[in-house]
Tab-separated table of C-alpha atoms in Angstrom:
chain	number	residue	atom	x	y	z
U	697	MET	CA	132.299	119.370	111.596
U	698	ILE	CA	133.048	120.695	108.116
U	699	GLU	CA	130.657	123.016	106.302
U	700	LEU	CA	130.467	122.750	102.524
U	701	PRO	CA	127.995	124.191	99.992
U	702	GLN	CA	124.841	122.221	99.165
U	703	GLU	CA	125.505	122.980	95.488
U	704	TYR	CA	128.745	120.967	95.755
U	705	ARG	CA	126.891	118.023	97.288
U	706	ASP	CA	124.207	118.060	94.591
U	707	LEU	CA	126.715	118.153	91.738
U	708	LEU	CA	128.878	115.536	93.419
U	709	GLU	CA	125.942	113.152	93.782
U	710	GLU	CA	125.034	113.647	90.122
U	711	GLN	CA	128.620	112.992	89.002
U	712	ILE	CA	128.956	109.892	91.213
U	713	ASP	CA	125.688	108.499	89.837
U	714	GLU	CA	126.991	109.007	86.286
U	715	TYR	CA	130.238	107.280	87.247
U	716	LEU	CA	128.358	104.341	88.777
U	717	ASP	CA	126.147	104.015	85.678
U	718	ASP	CA	129.200	103.711	83.420
U	719	ASP	CA	129.460	100.048	82.431
U	720	SER	CA	133.156	100.390	81.620
U	721	ARG	CA	134.144	101.303	85.195
U	722	SER	CA	136.087	98.829	87.296
U	723	ASP	CA	134.334	96.832	90.018
U	724	ASP	CA	137.531	96.849	92.066
U	725	ALA	CA	137.009	98.731	95.360
U	726	ALA	CA	140.464	100.378	95.305
U	727	THR	CA	139.961	101.674	91.770
U	728	MET	CA	136.496	102.929	92.622
U	729	VAL	CA	137.715	104.729	95.747
U	730	GLN	CA	140.586	106.320	93.801
U	731	ASP	CA	138.121	107.511	91.151
U	732	LEU	CA	135.817	108.808	93.885
U	733	VAL	CA	138.611	110.769	95.574
U	734	GLU	CA	139.575	112.299	92.213
U	735	LEU	CA	135.913	113.129	91.582
U	736	LEU	CA	135.710	114.924	94.942
U	737	GLN	CA	138.455	117.300	93.809
U	738	ARG	CA	137.236	117.734	90.231
U	739	VAL	CA	133.686	118.589	91.313
U	740	ALA	CA	135.019	120.959	94.003
U	741	ASP	CA	136.977	122.770	91.285
U	742	GLU	CA	133.906	122.905	89.013
U	743	SER	CA	131.723	124.185	91.863
U	744	GLU	CA	134.408	126.701	92.815
U	745	VAL	CA	134.486	125.432	96.396
U	746	GLU	CA	137.154	127.430	98.173
U	747	VAL	CA	138.985	125.588	100.919
U	748	GLN	CA	142.278	126.199	102.622
U	749	GLY	CA	145.076	125.012	100.338
U	750	GLY	CA	142.686	124.393	97.420
U	751	ASP	CA	142.715	120.595	97.889
U	752	ILE	CA	139.285	119.434	99.089
U	753	VAL	CA	140.523	115.958	100.068
U	754	ALA	CA	143.399	117.325	102.173
U	755	TYR	CA	140.978	119.831	103.685
U	756	MET	CA	138.543	117.046	104.625
U	757	GLU	CA	141.346	114.977	106.126
U	758	ASN	CA	142.790	117.884	108.144
U	759	GLU	CA	139.573	119.551	109.269
U	760	GLY	CA	137.857	116.223	109.890
U	761	ASP	CA	140.726	115.097	112.132
U	762	LEU	CA	140.966	111.794	110.267
U	763	GLU	CA	143.553	109.416	111.657
U	764	ASP	CA	143.975	107.741	108.276
U	765	GLY	CA	143.603	109.222	104.821
U	766	LEU	CA	140.179	109.509	103.225
U	767	PHE	CA	141.200	106.969	100.569
U	768	ASP	CA	142.095	104.363	103.220
U	769	LEU	CA	138.948	104.959	105.270
U	770	LEU	CA	136.659	104.737	102.232
U	771	LEU	CA	138.443	101.623	101.008
U	772	GLU	CA	138.066	100.004	104.422
U	773	GLU	CA	134.308	100.673	104.328
U	774	LEU	CA	133.822	99.486	100.733
U	775	GLU	CA	136.173	96.477	100.473
U	776	ASP	CA	133.628	93.908	101.569
U	777	GLU	CA	130.574	95.576	100.014
U	778	ASP	CA	128.761	94.762	96.799
U	779	LEU	CA	129.611	97.885	94.841
U	780	GLU	CA	126.744	97.296	92.417
U	781	ASP	CA	124.255	98.258	95.141
U	782	PHE	CA	125.629	101.748	95.802
U	783	SER	CA	124.236	105.042	94.540
U	784	GLY	CA	125.772	108.489	94.576
U	785	GLY	CA	123.683	109.355	97.623
U	786	ASP	CA	124.916	106.240	99.444
U	787	LEU	CA	128.543	107.124	98.812
U	788	ILE	CA	128.054	110.733	99.894
U	789	THR	CA	126.357	109.510	103.078
U	790	LEU	CA	129.395	107.315	103.708
U	791	ILE	CA	131.726	110.294	103.200
U	792	GLU	CA	129.518	112.386	105.522
U	793	LYS	CA	129.815	109.679	108.166
U	794	ILE	CA	133.602	109.560	107.902
U	795	VAL	CA	134.257	113.308	107.669
U	796	GLU	CA	131.171	114.778	109.443
U	797	ILE	CA	130.053	117.239	106.790
U	798	GLU	CA	127.244	119.746	107.150
U	799	TRP	CA	125.896	121.042	103.858
U	800	ASN	CA	124.768	124.644	103.777
U	801	ASP	CA	122.820	126.543	101.204
U	802	GLY	CA	124.550	129.818	100.383
U	803	ASP	CA	121.243	131.445	99.410
U	804	GLU	CA	119.701	130.699	102.800
U	805	GLU	CA	122.725	132.109	104.577
U	806	SER	CA	122.773	135.287	102.547
U	807	PHE	CA	119.059	135.913	103.072
U	808	GLY	CA	118.440	135.060	106.697
U	809	VAL	CA	115.482	136.549	108.556
U	810	GLU	CA	117.571	139.361	110.041
U	811	GLU	CA	118.899	140.407	106.649
U	812	LEU	CA	115.461	140.278	105.054
U	813	ASP	CA	113.997	142.523	107.750
U	814	GLU	CA	116.788	145.033	107.230
U	815	ASP	CA	116.555	144.851	103.431
U	816	LEU	CA	112.816	145.346	103.431
U	817	GLY	CA	112.967	148.151	105.969
U	818	PHE	CA	110.276	146.510	108.074
U	819	ASP	CA	109.509	148.730	111.030
U	820	GLY	CA	105.987	147.676	111.995
U	821	THR	CA	104.199	150.823	110.786
U	822	VAL	CA	102.018	148.894	108.372
U	823	ILE	CA	100.674	146.705	111.160
U	824	ASP	CA	100.109	149.731	113.381
U	825	ASP	CA	98.133	151.460	110.612
U	826	LEU	CA	95.988	148.355	110.119
U	827	ASP	CA	95.174	148.125	113.820
U	828	GLU	CA	93.883	151.695	113.796
U	829	ASP	CA	91.471	150.887	110.954
U	830	PHE	CA	89.747	148.138	112.950
């Protein structure tokens, strides 16, 4: 399982939707998959996603233990599909299925319950004081 930032997923979905809405794009599955693979890297660079080696596609292939390259696996899935029916979310779901990605929200990680308790200095004295008043 690969963990990537939710921000990357959100921006990627937006960029894929824009790509799919472009009337000048090719309806050829191989061209679309090539554009999608390039978009994965470009959006990772824009989102400042840091992965080993700096290449998000190579990272997905290595960490996801893919037998074939991501391009080949996506092409295999999309060759016989009507590409007009896909959305950015559909394509990301397909990538998630192939690579097994878990999206995490950096804000949630940096402000977990334990950290909030420590940051707020919660020690229970307020509750104890309230109990005495009743």
